[in-house]
Structure formats: C-alpha cells, structure tokens
PDB file of C-alpha atoms in Angstrom:
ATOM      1  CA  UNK Z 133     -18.776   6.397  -7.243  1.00 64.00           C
ATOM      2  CA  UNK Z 134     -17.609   4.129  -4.288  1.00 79.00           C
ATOM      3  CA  UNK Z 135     -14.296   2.805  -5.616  1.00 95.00           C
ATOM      4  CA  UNK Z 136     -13.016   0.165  -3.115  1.00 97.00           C
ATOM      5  CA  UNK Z 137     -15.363  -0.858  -0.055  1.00 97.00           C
ATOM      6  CA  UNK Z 138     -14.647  -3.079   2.707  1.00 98.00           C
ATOM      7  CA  UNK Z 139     -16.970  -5.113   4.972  1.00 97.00           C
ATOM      8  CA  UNK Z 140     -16.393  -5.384   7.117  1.00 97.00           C
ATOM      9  CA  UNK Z 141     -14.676  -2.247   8.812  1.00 97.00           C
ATOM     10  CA  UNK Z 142     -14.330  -3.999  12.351  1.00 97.00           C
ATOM     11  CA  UNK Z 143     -14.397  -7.393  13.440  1.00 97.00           C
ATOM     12  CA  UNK Z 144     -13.131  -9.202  16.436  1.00 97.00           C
ATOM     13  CA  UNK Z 145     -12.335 -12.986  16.345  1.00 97.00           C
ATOM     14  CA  UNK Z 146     -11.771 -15.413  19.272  1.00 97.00           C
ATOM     15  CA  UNK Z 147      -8.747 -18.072  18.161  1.00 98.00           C
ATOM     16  CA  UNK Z 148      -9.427 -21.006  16.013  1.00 97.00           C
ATOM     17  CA  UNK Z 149     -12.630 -18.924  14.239  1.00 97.00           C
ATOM     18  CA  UNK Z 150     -12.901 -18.492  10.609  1.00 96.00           C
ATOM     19  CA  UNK Z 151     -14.714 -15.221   8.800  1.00 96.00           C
ATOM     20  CA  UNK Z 152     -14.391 -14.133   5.249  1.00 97.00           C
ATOM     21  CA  UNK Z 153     -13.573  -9.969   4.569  1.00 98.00           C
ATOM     22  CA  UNK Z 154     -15.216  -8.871   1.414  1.00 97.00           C
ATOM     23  CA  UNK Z 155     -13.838  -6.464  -0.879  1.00 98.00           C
ATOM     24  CA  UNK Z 156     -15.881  -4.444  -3.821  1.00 98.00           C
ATOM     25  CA  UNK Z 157     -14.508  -2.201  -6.741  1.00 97.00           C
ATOM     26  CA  UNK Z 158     -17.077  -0.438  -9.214  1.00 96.00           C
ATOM     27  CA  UNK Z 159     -13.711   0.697 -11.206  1.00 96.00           C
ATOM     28  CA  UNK Z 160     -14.381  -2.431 -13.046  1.00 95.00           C
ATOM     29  CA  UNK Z 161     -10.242  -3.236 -12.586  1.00 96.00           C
ATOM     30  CA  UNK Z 162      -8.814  -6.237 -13.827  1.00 95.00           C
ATOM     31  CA  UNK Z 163      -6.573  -6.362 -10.882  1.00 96.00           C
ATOM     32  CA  UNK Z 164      -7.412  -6.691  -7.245  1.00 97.00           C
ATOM     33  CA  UNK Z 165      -5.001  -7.439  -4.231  1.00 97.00           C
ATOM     34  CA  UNK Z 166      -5.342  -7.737  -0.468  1.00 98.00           C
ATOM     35  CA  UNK Z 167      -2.408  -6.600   1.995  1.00 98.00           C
ATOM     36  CA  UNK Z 168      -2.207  -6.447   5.498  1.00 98.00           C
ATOM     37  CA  UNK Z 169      -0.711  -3.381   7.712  1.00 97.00           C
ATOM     38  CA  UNK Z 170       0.877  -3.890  10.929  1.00 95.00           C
ATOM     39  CA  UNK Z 171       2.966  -1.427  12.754  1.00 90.00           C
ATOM     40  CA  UNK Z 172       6.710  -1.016  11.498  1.00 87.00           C
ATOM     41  CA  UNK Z 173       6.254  -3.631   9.008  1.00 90.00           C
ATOM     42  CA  UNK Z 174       4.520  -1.046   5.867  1.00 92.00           C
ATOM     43  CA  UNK Z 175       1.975  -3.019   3.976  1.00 96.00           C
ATOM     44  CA  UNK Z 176       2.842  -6.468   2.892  1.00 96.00           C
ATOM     45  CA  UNK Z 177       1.204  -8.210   0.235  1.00 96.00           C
ATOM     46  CA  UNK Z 178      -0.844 -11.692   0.941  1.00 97.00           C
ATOM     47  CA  UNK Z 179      -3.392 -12.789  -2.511  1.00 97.00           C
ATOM     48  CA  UNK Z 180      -3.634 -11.233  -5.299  1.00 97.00           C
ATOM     49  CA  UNK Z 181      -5.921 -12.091  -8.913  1.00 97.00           C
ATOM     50  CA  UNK Z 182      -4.975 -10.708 -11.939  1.00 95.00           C
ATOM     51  CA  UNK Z 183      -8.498 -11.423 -13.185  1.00 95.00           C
ATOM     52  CA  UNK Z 184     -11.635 -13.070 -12.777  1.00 95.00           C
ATOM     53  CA  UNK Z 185     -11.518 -16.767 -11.312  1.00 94.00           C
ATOM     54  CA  UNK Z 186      -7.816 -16.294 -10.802  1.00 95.00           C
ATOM     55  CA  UNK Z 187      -5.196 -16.173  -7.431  1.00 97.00           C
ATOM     56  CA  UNK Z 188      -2.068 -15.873  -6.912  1.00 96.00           C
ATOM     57  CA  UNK Z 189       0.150 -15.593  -3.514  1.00 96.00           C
ATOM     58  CA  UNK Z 190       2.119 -12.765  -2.547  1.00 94.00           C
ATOM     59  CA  UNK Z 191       4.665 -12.132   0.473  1.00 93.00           C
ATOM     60  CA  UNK Z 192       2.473 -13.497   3.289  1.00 96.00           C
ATOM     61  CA  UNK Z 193      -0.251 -16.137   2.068  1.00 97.00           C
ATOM     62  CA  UNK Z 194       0.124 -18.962   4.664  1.00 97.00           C
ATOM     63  CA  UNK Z 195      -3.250 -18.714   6.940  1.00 96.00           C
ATOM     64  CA  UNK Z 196      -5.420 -17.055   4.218  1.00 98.00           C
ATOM     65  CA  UNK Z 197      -7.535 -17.857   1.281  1.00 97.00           C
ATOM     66  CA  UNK Z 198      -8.645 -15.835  -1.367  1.00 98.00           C
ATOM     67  CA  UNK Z 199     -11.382 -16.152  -3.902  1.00 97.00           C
ATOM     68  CA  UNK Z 200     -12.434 -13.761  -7.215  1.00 97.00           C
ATOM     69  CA  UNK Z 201     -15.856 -15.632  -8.429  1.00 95.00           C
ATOM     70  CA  UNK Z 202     -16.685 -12.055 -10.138  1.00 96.00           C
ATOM     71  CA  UNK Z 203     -14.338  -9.450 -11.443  1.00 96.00           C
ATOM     72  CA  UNK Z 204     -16.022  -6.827  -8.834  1.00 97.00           C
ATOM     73  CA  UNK Z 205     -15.447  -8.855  -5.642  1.00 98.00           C
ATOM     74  CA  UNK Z 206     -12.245 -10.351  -4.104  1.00 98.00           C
ATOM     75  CA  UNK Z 207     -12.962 -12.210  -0.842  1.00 98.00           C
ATOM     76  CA  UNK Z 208     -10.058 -13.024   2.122  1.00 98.00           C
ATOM     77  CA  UNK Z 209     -10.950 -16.037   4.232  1.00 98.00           C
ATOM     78  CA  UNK Z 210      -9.361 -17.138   7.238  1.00 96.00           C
ATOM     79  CA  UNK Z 211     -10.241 -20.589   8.376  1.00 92.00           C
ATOM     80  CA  UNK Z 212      -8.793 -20.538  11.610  1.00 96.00           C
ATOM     81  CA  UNK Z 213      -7.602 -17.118  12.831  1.00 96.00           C
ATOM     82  CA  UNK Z 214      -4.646 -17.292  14.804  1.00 97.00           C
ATOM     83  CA  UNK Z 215      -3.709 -14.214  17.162  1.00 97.00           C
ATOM     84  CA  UNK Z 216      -0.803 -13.554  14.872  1.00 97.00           C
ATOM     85  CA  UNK Z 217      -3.398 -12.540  12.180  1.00 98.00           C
ATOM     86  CA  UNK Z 218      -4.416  -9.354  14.292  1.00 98.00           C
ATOM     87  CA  UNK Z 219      -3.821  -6.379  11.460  1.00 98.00           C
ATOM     88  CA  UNK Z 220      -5.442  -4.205   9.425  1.00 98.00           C
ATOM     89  CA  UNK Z 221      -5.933  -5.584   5.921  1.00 98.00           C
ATOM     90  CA  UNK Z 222      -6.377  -3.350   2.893  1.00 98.00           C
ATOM     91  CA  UNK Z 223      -8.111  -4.195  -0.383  1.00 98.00           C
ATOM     92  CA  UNK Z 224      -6.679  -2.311  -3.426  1.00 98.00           C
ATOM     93  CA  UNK Z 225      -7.519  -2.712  -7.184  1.00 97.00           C
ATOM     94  CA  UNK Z 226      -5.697  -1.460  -9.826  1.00 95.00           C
ATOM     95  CA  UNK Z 227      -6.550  -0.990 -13.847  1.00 92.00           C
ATOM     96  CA  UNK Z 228      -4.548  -3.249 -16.717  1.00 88.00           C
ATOM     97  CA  UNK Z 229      -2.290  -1.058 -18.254  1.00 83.00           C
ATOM     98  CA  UNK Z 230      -1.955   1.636 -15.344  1.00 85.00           C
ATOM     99  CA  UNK Z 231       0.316   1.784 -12.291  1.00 88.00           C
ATOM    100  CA  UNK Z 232      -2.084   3.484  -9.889  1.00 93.00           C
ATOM    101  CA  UNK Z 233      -3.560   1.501  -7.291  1.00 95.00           C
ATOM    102  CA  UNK Z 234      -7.021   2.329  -5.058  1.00 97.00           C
ATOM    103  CA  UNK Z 235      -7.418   1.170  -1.666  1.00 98.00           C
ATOM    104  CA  UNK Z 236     -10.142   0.607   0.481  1.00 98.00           C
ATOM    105  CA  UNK Z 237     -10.850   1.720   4.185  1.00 97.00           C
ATOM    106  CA  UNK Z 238      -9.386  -1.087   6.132  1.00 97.00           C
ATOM    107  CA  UNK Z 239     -10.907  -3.774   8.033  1.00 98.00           C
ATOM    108  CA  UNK Z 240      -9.110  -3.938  11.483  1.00 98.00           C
ATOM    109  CA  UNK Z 241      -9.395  -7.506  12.768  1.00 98.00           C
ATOM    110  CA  UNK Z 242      -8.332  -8.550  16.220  1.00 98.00           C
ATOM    111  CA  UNK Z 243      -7.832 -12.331  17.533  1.00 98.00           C
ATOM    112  CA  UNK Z 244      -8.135 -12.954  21.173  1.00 97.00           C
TER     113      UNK Z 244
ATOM    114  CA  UNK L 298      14.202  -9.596   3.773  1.00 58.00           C
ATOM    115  CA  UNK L 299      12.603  -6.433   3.215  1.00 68.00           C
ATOM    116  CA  UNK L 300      13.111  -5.523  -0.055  1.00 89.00           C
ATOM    117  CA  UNK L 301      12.458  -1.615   0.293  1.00 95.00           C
ATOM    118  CA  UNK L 302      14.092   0.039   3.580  1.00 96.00           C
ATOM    119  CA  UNK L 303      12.199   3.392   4.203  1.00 97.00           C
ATOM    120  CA  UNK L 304      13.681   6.305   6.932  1.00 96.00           C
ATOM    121  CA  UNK L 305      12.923   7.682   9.274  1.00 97.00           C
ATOM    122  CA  UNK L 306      10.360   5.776  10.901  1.00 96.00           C
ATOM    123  CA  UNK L 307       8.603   9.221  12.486  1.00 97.00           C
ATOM    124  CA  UNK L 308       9.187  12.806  11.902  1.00 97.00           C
ATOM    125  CA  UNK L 309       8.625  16.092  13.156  1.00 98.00           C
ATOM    126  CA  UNK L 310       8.783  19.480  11.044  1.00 98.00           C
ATOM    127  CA  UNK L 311       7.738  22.539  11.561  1.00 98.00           C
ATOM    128  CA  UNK L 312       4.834  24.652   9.552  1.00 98.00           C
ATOM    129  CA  UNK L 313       6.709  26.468   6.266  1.00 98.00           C
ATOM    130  CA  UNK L 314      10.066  23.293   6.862  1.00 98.00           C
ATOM    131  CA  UNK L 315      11.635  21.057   4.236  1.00 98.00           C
ATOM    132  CA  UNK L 316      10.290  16.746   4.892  1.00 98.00           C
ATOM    133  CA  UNK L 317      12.262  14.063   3.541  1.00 98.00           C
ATOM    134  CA  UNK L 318      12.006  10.946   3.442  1.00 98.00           C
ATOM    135  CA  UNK L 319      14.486   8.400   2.160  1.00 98.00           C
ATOM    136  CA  UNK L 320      13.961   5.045   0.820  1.00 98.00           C
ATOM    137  CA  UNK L 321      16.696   2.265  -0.563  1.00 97.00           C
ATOM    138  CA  UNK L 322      15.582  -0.830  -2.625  1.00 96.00           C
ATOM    139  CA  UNK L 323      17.208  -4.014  -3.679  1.00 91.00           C
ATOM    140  CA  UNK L 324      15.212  -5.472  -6.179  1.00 82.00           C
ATOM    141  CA  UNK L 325      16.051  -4.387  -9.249  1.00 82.00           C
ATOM    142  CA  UNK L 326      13.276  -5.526 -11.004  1.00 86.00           C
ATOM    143  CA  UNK L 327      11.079  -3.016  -9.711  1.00 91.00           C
ATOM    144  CA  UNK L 328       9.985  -0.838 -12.360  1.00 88.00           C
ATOM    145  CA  UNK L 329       8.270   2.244 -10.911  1.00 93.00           C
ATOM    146  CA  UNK L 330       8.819   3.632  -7.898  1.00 95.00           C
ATOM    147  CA  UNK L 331       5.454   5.338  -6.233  1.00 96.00           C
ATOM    148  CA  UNK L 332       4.713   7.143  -2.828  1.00 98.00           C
ATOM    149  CA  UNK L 333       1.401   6.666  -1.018  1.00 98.00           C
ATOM    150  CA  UNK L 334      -0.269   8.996   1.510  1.00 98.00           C
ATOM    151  CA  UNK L 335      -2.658   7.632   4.128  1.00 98.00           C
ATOM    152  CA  UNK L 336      -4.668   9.770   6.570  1.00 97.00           C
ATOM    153  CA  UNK L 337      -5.829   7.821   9.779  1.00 95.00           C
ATOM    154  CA  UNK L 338      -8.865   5.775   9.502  1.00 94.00           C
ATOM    155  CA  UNK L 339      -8.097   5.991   5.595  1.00 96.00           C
ATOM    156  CA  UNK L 340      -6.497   3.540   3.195  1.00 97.00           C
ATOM    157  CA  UNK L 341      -3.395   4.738   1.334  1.00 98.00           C
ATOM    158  CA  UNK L 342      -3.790   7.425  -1.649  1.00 97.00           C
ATOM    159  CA  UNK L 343      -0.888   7.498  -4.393  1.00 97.00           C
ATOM    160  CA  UNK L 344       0.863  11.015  -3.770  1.00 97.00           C
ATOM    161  CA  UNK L 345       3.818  10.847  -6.921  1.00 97.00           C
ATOM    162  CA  UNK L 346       5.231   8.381  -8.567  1.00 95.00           C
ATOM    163  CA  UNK L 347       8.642   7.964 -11.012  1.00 95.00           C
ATOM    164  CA  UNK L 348      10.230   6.201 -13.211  1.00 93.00           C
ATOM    165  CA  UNK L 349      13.428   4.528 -12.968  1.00 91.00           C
ATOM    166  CA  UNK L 350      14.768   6.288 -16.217  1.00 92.00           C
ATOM    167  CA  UNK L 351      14.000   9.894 -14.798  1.00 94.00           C
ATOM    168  CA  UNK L 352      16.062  11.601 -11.825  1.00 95.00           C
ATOM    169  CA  UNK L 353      13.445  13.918 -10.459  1.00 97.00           C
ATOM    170  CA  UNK L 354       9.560  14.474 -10.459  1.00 97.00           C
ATOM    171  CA  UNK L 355       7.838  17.778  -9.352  1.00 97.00           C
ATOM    172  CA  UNK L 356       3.991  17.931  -8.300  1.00 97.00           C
ATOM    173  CA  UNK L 357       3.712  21.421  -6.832  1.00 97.00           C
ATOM    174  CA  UNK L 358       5.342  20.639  -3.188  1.00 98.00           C
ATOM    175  CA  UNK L 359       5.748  17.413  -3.420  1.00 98.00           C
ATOM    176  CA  UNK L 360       9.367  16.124  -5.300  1.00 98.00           C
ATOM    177  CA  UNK L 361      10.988  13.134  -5.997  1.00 97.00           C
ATOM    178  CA  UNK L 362      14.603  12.252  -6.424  1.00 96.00           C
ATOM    179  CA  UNK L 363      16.024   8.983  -7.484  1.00 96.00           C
ATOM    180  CA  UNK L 364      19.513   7.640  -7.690  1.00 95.00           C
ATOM    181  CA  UNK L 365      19.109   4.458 -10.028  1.00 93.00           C
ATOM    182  CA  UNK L 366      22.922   3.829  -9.357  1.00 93.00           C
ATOM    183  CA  UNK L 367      22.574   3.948  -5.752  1.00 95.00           C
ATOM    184  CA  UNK L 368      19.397   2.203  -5.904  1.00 95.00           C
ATOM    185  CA  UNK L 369      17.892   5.204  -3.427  1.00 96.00           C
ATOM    186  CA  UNK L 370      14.747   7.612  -4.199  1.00 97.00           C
ATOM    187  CA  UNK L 371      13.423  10.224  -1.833  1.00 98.00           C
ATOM    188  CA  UNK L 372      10.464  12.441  -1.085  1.00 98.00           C
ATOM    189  CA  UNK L 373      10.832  16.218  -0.529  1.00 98.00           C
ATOM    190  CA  UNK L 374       7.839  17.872   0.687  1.00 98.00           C
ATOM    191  CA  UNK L 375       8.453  21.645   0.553  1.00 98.00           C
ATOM    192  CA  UNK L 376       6.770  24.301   3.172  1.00 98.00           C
ATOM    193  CA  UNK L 377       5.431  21.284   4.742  1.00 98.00           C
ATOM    194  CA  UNK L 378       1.658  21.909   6.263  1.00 98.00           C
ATOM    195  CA  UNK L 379      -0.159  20.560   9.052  1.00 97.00           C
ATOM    196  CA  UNK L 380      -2.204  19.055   6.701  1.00 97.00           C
ATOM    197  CA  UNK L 381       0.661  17.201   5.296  1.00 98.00           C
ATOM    198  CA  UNK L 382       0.935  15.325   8.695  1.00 98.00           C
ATOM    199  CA  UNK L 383      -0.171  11.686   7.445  1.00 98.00           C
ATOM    200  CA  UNK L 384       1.864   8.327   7.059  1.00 98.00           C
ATOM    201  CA  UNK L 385       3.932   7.989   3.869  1.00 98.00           C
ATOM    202  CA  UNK L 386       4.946   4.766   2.408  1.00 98.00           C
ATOM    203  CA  UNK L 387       7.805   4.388  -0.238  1.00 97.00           C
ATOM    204  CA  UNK L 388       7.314   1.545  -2.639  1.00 96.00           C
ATOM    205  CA  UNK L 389       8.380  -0.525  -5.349  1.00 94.00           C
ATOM    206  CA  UNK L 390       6.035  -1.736  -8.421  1.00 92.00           C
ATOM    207  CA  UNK L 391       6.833  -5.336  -9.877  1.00 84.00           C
ATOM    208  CA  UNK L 392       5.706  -4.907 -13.482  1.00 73.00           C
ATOM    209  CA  UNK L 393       3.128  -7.475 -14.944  1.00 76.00           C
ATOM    210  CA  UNK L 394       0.134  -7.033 -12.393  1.00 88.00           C
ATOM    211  CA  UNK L 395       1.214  -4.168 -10.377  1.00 88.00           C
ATOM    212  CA  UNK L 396       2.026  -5.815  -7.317  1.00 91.00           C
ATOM    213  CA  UNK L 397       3.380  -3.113  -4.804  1.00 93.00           C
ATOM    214  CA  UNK L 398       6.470  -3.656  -1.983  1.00 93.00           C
ATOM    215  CA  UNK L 399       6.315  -1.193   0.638  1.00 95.00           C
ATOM    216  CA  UNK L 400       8.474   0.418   2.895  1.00 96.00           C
ATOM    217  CA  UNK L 401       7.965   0.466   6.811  1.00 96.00           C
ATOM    218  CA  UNK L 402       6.247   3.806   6.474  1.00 97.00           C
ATOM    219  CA  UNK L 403       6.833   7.170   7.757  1.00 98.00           C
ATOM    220  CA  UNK L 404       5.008   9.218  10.015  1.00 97.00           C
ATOM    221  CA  UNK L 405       4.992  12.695   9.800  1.00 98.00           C
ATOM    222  CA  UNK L 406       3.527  15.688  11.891  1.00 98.00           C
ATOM    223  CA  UNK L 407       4.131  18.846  10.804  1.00 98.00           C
ATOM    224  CA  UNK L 408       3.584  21.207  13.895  1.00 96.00           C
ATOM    225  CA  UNK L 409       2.010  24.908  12.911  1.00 92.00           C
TER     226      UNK L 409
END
C-alpha cells in the first residue's frame, strides 16, 4: 500500500528549463491537488482536479500546468522554470465525501 | 492576503510541558478546521481535526479549541515529547473538493 508517491524526490533545474513532477495515488481518490512549501509561507495551493480529465487553479497557478489523463496520476509541468519556482511541492489526494487528505514525500526542486 | 494567520512561528518546550499553538482565520466559508503534522523529509500527516459547530476536540494529548465568534482555534499538546518535535500547520477546509489553506506553520522542539 503506497498511498501518494512522488518522482521525482530531487531535481535541479537551470532557468528557462521545463520538467514535469509526477504524482501517483493507489487510494483510488477522486480528488488530487498539488501545493508548494516554502519557508514562512505554510503550503499554498497551485492545481487541483476534482476528477479524471479535470483542473482547476488554486492560490498560485501562474508558471505551472497540470494534467489528470487517469484518475491515479496528476502531473505538474513547468515550461520554463523560473528561480522563483525553487520549493518543495507536495502531492496530496483526498477521497469524495471525506475531509482527510494524504500527502506525498515532496519533490524539492531548485532553479539556478 | 493570507487567509489563516498561524503563531508562533517556532517553539521550544520542555519534555512533560503544555504546546500551543494559535491560529486566526478570515474566511468564513471554511468549513472544517484540521491540523497537520510533518516530520522532516516527510509530507504532512492530519493530526485532529474540528468542526466549526463544536468548541473542543480531544485525541489523547492532542486538543483542540475553537472560538467560532472570534474566528480563532488552537492546538494544545499536553506532556509534550521529543517525539512531538515536528512542524504543525493550522488550516482551513473549503467545502466542495477539500481544498486546504494553511497557516505559516509552526515548528516545535520539545527538549527532553
């Protein structure tokens, strides 16, 4: 029982390059989100889908894309990182009907 | 505007002390009221949550008291532990798709 995995769990990223973070949930939960973490700031919201083929933005969307092609799998893109986009981004999911939300390991990303 | 303001930002209590941590929200829309744990390295783990209709929640050491008309809620951890010494986020949960606002965070060490 994995619950919420990240790949990856490091990356680094010169300016101007673009890389997709994957998130997978085996919980088989309708809703999925992605949030980034930087210090003083708590976790802030950026995509979320409240189902298959579906997005939707949340506090801080401008930079990133998101994509939910299958219900297990909620991808973050960045097409041109920016150093401003160094963080650590958490993937959560969360069941219909239930308040609860699991969270992935964290993929910390820096941009030089 | 940060719509949840959590404090302090760190603390320090000793083994067998009373933690709290205080939180104050301004959307009223927000219709639970959770607190997350997160280890380093680790992605946040819901600790307790409450409802905005109940003044107090008890899970073993862990208690939460909310003040709906004063739109504050806080976290009491009771003969605090080392292994209590984490980051612990405040949040509010916008109902429909369980979209979570965070607090800044706290971070605790409890010191044996």
């Amino acid at each position: 029982n994995a619950g919420v995995t990240q790949t990856p769990k490091f990356r680094v990223l010169k300016t101007g390059q673009s890389m997709t973070l994957l998130c997978a949930q085996d919980m088989n939960h309708e809703y999925m989100y992605w949030y980034r973490q930087d210090p003083g700031m708590g976790l802030r919201l950026i995509h979320y889908s409240v189902g298959e083929g579906t997005t939707a933005k949340g506090e801080v969307p401008d930079g990133y894309n998101v994509s939910r092609l299958k219900k297990q799998n909620f991808l973050l893109g960045l097409e041109s990182a920016a150093p401003s986009q160094t963080s650590v981004y958490f993937c959560a999911s969360s069941r219909q009907g239930y308040t609860e939300a699991f969270f992935g390991q964290g993929t910390r990303l820096t941009v030089v | 505007q940060q719509q949840v303001k959590q404090s302090p930002q760190s603390l320090i209590v000793q083994k067998g002390g009373i933690s709290i941590i205080n939180c104050a929200y301004e959307n009223t829309a927000f219709d639970y009221f959770p607190w997350y744990q997160q280890f380093p390295g680790k992605g946040p783990a819901l600790l307790i949550a409450i409802r905005p209709d109940v003044s107090e929640k008890k899970e073993g050491r862990f208690t939460i008291s909310f003040n709906k008309s004063a739109k504050q809620f806080s976290l009491h951890i009771m003969d605090s532990q080392p292994g209590d010494s984490a980051t612990y986020f405040c949040a509010g949960l916008q109902g429909g798709y369980n979209k979570l606002i965070f607090g800044a965070g706290t971070r605790l060490a409890v010191h044996p």
